[in-house]
JSON list of C-alpha atoms in Angstrom, two decimals:
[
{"chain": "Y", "resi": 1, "resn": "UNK", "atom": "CA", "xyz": [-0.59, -25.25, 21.00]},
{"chain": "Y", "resi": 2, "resn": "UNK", "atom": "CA", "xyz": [3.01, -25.59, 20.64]},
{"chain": "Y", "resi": 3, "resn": "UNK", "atom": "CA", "xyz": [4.36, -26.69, 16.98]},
{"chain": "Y", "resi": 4, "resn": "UNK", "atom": "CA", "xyz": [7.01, -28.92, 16.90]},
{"chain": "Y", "resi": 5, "resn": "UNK", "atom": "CA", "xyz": [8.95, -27.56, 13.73]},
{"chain": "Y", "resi": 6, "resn": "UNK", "atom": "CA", "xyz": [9.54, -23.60, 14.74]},
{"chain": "Y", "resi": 7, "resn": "UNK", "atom": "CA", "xyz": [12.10, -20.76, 13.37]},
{"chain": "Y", "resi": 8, "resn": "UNK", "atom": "CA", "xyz": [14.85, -20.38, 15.77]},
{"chain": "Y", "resi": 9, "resn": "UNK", "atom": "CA", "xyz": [14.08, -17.78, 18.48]},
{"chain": "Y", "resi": 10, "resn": "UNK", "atom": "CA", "xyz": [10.41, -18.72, 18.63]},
{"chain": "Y", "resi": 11, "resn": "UNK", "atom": "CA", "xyz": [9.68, -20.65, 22.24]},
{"chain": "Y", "resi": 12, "resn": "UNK", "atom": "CA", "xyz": [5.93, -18.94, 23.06]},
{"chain": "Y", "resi": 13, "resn": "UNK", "atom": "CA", "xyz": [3.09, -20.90, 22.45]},
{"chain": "Y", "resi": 14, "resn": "UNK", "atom": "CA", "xyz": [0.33, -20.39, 19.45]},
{"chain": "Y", "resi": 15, "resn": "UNK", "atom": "CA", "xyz": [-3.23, -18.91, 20.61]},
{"chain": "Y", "resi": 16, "resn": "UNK", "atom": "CA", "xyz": [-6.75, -19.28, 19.67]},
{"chain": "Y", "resi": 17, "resn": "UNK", "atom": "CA", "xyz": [-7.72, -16.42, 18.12]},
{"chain": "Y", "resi": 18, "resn": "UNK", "atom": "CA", "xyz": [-11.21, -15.97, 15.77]},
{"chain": "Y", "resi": 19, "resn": "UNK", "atom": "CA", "xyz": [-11.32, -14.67, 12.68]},
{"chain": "Y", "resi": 20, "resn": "UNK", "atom": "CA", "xyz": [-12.64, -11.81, 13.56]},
{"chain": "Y", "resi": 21, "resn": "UNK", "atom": "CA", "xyz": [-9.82, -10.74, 15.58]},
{"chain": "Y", "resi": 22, "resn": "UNK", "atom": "CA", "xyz": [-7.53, -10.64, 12.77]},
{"chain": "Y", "resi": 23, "resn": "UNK", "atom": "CA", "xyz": [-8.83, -7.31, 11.67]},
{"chain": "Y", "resi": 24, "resn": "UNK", "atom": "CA", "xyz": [-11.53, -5.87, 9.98]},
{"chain": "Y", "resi": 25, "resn": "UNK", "atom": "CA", "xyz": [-14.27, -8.24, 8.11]},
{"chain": "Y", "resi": 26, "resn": "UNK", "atom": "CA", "xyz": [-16.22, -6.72, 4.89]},
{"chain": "Y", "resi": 27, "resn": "UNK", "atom": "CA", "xyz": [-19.12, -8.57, 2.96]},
{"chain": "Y", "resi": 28, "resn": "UNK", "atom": "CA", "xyz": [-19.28, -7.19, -0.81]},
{"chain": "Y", "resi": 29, "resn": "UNK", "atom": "CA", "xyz": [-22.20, -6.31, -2.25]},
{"chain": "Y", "resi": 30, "resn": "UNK", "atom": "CA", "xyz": [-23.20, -5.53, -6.17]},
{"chain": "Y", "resi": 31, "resn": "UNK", "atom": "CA", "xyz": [-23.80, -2.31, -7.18]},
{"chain": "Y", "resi": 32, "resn": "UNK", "atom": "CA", "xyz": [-26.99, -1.82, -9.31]},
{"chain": "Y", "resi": 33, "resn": "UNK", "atom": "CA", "xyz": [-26.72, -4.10, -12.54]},
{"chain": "Y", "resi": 34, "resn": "UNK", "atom": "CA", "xyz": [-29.57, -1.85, -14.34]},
{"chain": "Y", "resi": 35, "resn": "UNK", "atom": "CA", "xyz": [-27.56, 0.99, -14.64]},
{"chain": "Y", "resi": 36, "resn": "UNK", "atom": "CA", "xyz": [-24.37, 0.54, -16.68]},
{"chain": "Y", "resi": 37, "resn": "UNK", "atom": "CA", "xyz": [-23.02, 3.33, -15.96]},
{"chain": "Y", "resi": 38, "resn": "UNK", "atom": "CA", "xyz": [-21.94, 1.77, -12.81]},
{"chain": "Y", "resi": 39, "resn": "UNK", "atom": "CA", "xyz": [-19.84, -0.93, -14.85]},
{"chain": "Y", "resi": 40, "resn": "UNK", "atom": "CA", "xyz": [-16.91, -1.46, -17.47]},
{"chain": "Y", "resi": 41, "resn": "UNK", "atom": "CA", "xyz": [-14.24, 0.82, -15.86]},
{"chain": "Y", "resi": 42, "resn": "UNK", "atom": "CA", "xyz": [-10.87, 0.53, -14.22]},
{"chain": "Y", "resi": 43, "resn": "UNK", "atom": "CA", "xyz": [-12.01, -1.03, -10.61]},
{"chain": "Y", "resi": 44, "resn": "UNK", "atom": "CA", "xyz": [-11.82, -4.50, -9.80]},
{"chain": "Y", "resi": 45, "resn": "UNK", "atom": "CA", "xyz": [-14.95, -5.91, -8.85]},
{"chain": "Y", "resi": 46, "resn": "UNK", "atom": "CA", "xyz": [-13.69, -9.67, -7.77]},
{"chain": "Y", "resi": 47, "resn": "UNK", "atom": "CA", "xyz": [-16.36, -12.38, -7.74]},
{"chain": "Y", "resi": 48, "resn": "UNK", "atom": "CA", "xyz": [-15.55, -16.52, -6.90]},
{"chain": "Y", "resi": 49, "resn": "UNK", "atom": "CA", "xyz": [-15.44, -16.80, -10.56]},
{"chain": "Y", "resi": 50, "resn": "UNK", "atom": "CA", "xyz": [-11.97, -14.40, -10.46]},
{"chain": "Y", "resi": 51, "resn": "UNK", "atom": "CA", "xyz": [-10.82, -17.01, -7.92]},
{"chain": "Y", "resi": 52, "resn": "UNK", "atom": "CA", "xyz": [-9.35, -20.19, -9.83]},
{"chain": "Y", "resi": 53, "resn": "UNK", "atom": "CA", "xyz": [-6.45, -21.28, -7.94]},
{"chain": "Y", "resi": 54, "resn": "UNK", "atom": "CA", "xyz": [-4.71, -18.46, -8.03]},
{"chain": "Y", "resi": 55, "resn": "UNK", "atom": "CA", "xyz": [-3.57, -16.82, -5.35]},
{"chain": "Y", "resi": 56, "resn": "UNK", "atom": "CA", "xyz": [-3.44, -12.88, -5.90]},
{"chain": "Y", "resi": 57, "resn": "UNK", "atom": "CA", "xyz": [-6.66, -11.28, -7.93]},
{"chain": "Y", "resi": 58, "resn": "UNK", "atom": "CA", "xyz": [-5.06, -9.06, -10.59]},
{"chain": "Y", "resi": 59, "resn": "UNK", "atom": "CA", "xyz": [-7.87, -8.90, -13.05]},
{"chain": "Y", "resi": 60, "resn": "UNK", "atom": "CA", "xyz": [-11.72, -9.75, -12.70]},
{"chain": "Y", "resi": 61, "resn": "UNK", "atom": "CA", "xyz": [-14.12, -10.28, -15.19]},
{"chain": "Y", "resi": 62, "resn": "UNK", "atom": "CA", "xyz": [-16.06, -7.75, -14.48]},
{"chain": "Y", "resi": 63, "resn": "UNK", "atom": "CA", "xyz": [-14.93, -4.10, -13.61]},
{"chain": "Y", "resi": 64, "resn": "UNK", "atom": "CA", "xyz": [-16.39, -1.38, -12.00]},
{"chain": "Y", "resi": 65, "resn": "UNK", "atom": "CA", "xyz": [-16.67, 2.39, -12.43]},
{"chain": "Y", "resi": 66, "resn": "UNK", "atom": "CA", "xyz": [-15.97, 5.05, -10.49]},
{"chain": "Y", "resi": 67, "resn": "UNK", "atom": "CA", "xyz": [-19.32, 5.55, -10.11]},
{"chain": "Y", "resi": 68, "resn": "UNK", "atom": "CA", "xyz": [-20.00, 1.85, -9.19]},
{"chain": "Y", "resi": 69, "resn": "UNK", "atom": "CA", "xyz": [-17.19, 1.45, -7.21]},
{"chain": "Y", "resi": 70, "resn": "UNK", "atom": "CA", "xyz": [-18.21, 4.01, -4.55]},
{"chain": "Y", "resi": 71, "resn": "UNK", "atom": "CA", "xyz": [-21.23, 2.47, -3.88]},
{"chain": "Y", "resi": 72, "resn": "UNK", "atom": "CA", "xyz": [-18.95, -0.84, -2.32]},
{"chain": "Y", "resi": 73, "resn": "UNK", "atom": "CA", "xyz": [-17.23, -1.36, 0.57]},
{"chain": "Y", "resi": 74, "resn": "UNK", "atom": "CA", "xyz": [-13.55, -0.37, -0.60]},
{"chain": "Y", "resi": 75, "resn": "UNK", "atom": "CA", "xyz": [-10.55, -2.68, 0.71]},
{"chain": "Y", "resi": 76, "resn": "UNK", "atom": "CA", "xyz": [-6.66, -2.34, 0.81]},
{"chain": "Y", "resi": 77, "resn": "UNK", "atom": "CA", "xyz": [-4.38, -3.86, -0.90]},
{"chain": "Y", "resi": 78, "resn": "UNK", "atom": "CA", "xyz": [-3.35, -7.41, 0.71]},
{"chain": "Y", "resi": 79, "resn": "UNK", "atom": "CA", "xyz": [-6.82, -8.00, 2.09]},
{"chain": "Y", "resi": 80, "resn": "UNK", "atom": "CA", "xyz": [-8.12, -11.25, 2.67]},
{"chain": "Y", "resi": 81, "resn": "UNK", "atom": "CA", "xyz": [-10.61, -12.72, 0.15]},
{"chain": "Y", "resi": 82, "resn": "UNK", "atom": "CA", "xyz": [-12.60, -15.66, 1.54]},
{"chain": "Y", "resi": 83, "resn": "UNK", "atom": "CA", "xyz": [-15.87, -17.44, -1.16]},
{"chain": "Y", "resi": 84, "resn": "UNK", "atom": "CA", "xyz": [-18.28, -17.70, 2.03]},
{"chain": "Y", "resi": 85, "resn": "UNK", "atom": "CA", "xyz": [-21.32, -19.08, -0.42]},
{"chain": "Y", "resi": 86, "resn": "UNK", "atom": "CA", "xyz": [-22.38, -21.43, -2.86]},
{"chain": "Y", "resi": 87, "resn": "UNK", "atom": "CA", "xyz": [-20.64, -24.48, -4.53]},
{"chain": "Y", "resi": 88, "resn": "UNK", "atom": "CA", "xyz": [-16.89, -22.60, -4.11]},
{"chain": "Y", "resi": 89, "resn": "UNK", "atom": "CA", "xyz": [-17.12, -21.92, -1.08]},
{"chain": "Y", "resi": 90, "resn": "UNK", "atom": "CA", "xyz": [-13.74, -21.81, 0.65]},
{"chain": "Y", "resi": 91, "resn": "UNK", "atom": "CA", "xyz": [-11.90, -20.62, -1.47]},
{"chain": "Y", "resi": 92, "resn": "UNK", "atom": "CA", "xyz": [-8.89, -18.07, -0.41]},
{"chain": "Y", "resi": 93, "resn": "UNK", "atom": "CA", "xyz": [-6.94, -15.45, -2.31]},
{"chain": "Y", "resi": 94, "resn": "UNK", "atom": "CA", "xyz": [-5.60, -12.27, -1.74]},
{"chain": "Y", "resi": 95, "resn": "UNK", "atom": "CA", "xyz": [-5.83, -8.68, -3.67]},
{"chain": "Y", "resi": 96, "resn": "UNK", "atom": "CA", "xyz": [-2.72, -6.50, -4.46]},
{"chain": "Y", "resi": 97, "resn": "UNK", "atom": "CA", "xyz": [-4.70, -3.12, -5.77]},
{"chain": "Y", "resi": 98, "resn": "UNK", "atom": "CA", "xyz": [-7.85, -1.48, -3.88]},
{"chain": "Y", "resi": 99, "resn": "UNK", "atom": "CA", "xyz": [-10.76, -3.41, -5.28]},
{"chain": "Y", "resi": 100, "resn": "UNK", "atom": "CA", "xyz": [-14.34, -4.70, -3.89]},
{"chain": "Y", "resi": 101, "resn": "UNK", "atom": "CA", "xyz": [-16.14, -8.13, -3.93]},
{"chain": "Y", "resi": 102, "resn": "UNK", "atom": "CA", "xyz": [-19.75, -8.97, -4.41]},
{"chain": "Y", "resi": 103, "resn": "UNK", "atom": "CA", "xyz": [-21.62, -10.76, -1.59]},
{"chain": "Y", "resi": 104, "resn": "UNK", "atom": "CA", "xyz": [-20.22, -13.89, -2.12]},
{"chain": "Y", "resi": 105, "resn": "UNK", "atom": "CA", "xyz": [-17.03, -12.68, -0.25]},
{"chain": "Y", "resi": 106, "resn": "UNK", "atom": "CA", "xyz": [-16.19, -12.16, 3.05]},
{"chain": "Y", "resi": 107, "resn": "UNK", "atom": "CA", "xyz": [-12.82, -10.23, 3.27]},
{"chain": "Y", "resi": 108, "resn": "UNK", "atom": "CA", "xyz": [-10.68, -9.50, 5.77]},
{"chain": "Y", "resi": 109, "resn": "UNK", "atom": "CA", "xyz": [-8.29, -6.57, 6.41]},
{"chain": "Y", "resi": 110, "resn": "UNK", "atom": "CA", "xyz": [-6.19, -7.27, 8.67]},
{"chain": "Y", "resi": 111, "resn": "UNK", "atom": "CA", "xyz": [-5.18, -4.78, 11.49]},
{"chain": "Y", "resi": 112, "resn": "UNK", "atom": "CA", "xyz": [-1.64, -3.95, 12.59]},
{"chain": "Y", "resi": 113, "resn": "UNK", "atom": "CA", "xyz": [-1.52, -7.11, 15.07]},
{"chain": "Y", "resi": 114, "resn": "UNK", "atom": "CA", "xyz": [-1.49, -9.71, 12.05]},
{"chain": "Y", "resi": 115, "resn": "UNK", "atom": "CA", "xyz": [0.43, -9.70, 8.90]},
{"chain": "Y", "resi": 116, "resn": "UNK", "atom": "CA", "xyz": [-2.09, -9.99, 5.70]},
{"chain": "Y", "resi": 117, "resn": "UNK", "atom": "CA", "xyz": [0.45, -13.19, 4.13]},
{"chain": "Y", "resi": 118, "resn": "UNK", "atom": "CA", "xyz": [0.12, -15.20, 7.25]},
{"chain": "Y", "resi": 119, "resn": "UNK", "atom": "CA", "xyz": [-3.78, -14.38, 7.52]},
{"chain": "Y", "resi": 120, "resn": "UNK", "atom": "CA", "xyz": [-4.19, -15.78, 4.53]},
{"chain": "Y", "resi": 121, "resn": "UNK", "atom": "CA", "xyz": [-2.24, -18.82, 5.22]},
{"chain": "Y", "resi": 122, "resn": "UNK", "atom": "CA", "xyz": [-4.74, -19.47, 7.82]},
{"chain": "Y", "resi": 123, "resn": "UNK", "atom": "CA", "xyz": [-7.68, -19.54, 6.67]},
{"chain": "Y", "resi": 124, "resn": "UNK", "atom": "CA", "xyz": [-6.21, -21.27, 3.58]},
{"chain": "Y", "resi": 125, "resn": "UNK", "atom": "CA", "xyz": [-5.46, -23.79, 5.73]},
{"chain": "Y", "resi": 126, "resn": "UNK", "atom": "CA", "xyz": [-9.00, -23.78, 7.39]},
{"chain": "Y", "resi": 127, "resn": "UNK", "atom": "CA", "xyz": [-10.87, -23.61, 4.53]},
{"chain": "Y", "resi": 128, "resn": "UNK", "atom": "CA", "xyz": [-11.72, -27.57, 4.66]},
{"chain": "Y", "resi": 129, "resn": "UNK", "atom": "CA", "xyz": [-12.86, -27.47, 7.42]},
{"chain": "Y", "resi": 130, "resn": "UNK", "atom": "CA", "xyz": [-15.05, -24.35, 7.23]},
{"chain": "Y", "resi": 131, "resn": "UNK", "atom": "CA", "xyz": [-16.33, -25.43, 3.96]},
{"chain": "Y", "resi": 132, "resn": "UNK", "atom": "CA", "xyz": [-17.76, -28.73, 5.68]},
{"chain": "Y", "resi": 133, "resn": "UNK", "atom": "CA", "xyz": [-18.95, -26.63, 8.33]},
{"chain": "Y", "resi": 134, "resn": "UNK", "atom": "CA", "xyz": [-21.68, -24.71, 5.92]},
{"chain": "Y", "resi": 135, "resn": "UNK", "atom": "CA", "xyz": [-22.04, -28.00, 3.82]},
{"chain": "Y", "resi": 136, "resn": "UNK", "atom": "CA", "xyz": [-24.52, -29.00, 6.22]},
{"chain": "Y", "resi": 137, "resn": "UNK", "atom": "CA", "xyz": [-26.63, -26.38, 5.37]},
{"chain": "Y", "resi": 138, "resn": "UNK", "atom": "CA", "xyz": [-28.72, -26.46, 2.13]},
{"chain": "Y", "resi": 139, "resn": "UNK", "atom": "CA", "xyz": [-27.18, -23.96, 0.74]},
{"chain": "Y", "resi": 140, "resn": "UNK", "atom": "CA", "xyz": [-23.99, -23.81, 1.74]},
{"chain": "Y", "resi": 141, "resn": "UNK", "atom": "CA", "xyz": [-22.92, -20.32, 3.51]},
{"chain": "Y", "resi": 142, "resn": "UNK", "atom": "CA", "xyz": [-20.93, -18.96, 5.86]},
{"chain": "Y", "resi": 143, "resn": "UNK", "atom": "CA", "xyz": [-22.27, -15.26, 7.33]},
{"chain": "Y", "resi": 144, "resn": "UNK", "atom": "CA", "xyz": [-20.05, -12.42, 8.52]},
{"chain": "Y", "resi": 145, "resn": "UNK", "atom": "CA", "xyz": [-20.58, -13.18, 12.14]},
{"chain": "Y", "resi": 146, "resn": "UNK", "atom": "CA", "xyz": [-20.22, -16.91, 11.64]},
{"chain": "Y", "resi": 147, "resn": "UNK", "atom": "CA", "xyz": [-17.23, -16.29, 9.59]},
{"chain": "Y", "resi": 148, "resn": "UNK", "atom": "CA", "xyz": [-16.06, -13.76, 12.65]},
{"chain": "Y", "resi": 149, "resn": "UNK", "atom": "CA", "xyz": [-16.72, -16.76, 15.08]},
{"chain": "Y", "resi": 150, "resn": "UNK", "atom": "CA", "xyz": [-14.61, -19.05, 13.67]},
{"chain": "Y", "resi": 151, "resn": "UNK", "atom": "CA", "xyz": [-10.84, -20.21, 15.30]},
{"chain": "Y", "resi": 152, "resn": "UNK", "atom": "CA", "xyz": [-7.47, -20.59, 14.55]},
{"chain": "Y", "resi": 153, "resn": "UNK", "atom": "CA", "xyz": [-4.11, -20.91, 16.62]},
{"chain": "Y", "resi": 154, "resn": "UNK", "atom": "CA", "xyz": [-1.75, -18.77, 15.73]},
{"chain": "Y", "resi": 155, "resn": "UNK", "atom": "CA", "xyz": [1.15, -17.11, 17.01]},
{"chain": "Y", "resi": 156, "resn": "UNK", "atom": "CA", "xyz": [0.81, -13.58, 18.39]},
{"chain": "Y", "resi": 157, "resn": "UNK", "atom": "CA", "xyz": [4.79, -12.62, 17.20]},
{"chain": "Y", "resi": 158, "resn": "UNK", "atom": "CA", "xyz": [4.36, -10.75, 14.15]},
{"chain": "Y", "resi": 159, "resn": "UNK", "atom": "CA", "xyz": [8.27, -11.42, 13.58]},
{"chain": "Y", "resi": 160, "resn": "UNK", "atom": "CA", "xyz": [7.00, -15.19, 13.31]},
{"chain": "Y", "resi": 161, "resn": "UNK", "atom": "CA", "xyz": [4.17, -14.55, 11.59]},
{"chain": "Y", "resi": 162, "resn": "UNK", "atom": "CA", "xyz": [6.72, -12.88, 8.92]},
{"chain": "Y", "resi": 163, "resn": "UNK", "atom": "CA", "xyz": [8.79, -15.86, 8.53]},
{"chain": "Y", "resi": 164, "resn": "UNK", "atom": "CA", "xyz": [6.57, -18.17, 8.45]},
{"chain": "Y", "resi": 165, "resn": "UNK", "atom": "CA", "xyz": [4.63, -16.42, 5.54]},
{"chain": "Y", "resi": 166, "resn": "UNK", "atom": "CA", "xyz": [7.48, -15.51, 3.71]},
{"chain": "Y", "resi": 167, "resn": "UNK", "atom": "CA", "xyz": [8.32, -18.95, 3.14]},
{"chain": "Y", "resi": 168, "resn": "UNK", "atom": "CA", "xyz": [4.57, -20.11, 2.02]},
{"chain": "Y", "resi": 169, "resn": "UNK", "atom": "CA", "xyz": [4.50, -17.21, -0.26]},
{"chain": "Y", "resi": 170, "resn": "UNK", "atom": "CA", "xyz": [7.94, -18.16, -1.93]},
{"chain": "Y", "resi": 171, "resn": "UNK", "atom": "CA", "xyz": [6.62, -21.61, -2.18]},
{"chain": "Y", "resi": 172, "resn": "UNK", "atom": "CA", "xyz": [3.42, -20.26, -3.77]},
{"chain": "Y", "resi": 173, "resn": "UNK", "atom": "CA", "xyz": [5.38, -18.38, -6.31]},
{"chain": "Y", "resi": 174, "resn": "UNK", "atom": "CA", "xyz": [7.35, -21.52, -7.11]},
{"chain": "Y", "resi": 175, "resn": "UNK", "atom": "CA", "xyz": [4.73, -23.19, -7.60]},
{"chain": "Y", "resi": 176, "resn": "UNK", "atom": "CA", "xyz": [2.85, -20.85, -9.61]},
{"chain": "Y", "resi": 177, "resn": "UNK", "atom": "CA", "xyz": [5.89, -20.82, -11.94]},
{"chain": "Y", "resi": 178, "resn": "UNK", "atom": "CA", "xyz": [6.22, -24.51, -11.91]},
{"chain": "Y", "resi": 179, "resn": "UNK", "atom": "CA", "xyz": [3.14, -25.53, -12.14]},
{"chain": "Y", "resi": 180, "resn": "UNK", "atom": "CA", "xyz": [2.81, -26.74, -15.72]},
{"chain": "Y", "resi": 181, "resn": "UNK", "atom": "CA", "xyz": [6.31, -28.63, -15.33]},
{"chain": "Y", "resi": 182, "resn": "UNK", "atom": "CA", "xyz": [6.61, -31.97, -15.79]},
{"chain": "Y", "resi": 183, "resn": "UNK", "atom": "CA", "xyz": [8.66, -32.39, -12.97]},
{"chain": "Y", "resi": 184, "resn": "UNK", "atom": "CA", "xyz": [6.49, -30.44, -10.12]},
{"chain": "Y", "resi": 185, "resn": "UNK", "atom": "CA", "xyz": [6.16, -33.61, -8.22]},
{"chain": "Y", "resi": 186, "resn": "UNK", "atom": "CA", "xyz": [4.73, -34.27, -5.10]},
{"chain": "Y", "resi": 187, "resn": "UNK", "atom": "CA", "xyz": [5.01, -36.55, -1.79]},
{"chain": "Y", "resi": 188, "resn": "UNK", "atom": "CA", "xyz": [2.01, -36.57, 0.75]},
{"chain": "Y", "resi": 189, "resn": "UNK", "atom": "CA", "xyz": [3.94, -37.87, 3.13]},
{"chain": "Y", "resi": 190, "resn": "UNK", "atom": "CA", "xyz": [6.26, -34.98, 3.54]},
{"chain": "Y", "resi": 191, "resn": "UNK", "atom": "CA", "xyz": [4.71, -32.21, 6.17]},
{"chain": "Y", "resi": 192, "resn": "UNK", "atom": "CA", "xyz": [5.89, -29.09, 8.00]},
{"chain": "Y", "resi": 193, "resn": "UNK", "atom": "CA", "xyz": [4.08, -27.60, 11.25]},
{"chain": "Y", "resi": 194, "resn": "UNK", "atom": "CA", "xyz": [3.58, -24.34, 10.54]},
{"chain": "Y", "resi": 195, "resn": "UNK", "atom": "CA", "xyz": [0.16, -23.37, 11.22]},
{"chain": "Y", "resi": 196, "resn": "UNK", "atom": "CA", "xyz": [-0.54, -25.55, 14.07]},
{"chain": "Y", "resi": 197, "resn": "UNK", "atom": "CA", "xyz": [-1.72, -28.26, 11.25]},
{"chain": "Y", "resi": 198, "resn": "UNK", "atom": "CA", "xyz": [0.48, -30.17, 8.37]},
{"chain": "Y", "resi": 199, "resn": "UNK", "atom": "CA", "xyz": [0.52, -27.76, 5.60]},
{"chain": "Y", "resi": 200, "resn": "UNK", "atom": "CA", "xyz": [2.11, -31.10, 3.23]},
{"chain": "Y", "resi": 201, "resn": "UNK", "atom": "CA", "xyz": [1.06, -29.48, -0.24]},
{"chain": "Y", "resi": 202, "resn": "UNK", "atom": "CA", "xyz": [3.46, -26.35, 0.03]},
{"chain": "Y", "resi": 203, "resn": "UNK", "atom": "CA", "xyz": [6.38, -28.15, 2.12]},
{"chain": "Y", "resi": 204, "resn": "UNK", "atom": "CA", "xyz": [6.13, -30.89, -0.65]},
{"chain": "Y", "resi": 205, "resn": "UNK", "atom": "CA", "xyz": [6.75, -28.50, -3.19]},
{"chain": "Y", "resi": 206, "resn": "UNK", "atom": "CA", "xyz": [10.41, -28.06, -1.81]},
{"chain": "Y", "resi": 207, "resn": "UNK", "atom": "CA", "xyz": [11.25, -31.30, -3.57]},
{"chain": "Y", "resi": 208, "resn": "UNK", "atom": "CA", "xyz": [10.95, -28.82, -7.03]},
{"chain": "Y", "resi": 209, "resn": "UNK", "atom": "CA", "xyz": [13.52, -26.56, -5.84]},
{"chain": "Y", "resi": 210, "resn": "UNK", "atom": "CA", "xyz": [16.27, -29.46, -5.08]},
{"chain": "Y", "resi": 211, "resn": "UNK", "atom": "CA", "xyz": [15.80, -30.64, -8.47]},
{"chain": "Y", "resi": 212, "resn": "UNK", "atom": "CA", "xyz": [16.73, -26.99, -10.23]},
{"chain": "Y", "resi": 213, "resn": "UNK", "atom": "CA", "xyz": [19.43, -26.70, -7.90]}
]
């Protein structure tokens, strides 16, 4: 795959790569709810109800101990989190502090190959399609290794993959700040090739910074 719209510099063309490439992949599990001892202290414990459009997890509802907290499977900051069950499945978002999920979550953190912003980009823009993927399922669900399994292109420059999430994440932030402006408008028709795929919602979100300038 070769995408039409590229930064300057950029000539090589985008790779399929699966998911499980782009670094290490963590299911979350709960620690024991019958001891609350293991609960109520300063560790994030991030469930899909911590996930509500936003994009970076700074608090959760629930929070862990010390105690319950080593019983998970710790990730870094800027991991990947990805709602791999149930009715919200597919949704994305990210984690600035250590923290742990329950098993709802697949997370990914990503090795030295891929930056953790454009990750996330990726399987942001994937997520459709994954989540009708496990909707054919009775319950929908998406396992580690089928969550491993799955493909994206991408481009193996980590100097692009650094541009090109740089600019989502600004977007993101404008429209985080925006978002409850009356004049955050958008235009479907309006689409960048960044990932390989349109990616219209952020591009179209450009429109809100031509109107402050």
């Amino acid at each position: 795959l070769k995408p039409k719209i590229r930064f300057k510099g950029f000539t090589d063309t985008w790779e399929q790569r699966k998911v499980g490439e782009f670094g290490e992949l963590i299911t979350g599990t709960t620690p024991s709810t019958s001891d609350v001892n293991n609960y109520n202290g300063d560790y994030l414990f991030v469930s899909p109800a911590d996930i509500q459009g936003n994009r970076f997890v700074k608090n959760t509802i629930t929070t862990l101990s010390e105690k319950g907290f080593c019983k998970c499977r710790r990730l870094k900051a800027d991991s990947v989190l990805f709602v791999s069950i149930g009715s919200t499945i597919g949704k994305v978002a990210q984690i600035k502090e250590i923290a742990v999920t329950n098993q709802q979550i697949n997370a990914i953190i990503p090795n030295e190959k891929y930056n953790p912003n454009f990750v996330y980009s990726l399987l942001e823009n994937k997520a459709e399609d994954i989540k009708k993927q496990a909707s054919a399922q009775a319950v929908p669900i998406i396992n580690k290794t089928t969550f491993g399994e799955i493909e994206c292109f991408v481009t193996t420059s980590k100097e692009e993959q650094t541009k090109i999430s740089k600019i989502l994440l600004n977007i993101d932030n404008l429209i985080t700040l925006h978002q409850h402006k009356c004049f955050l408008k958008f235009d479907n028709n309006i689409n960048i090739e960044l990932l390989g795929n349109s990616v219209s919602l952020r591009i179209t979100s450009m429109s809100v910074m031509k109107e402050q300038e």
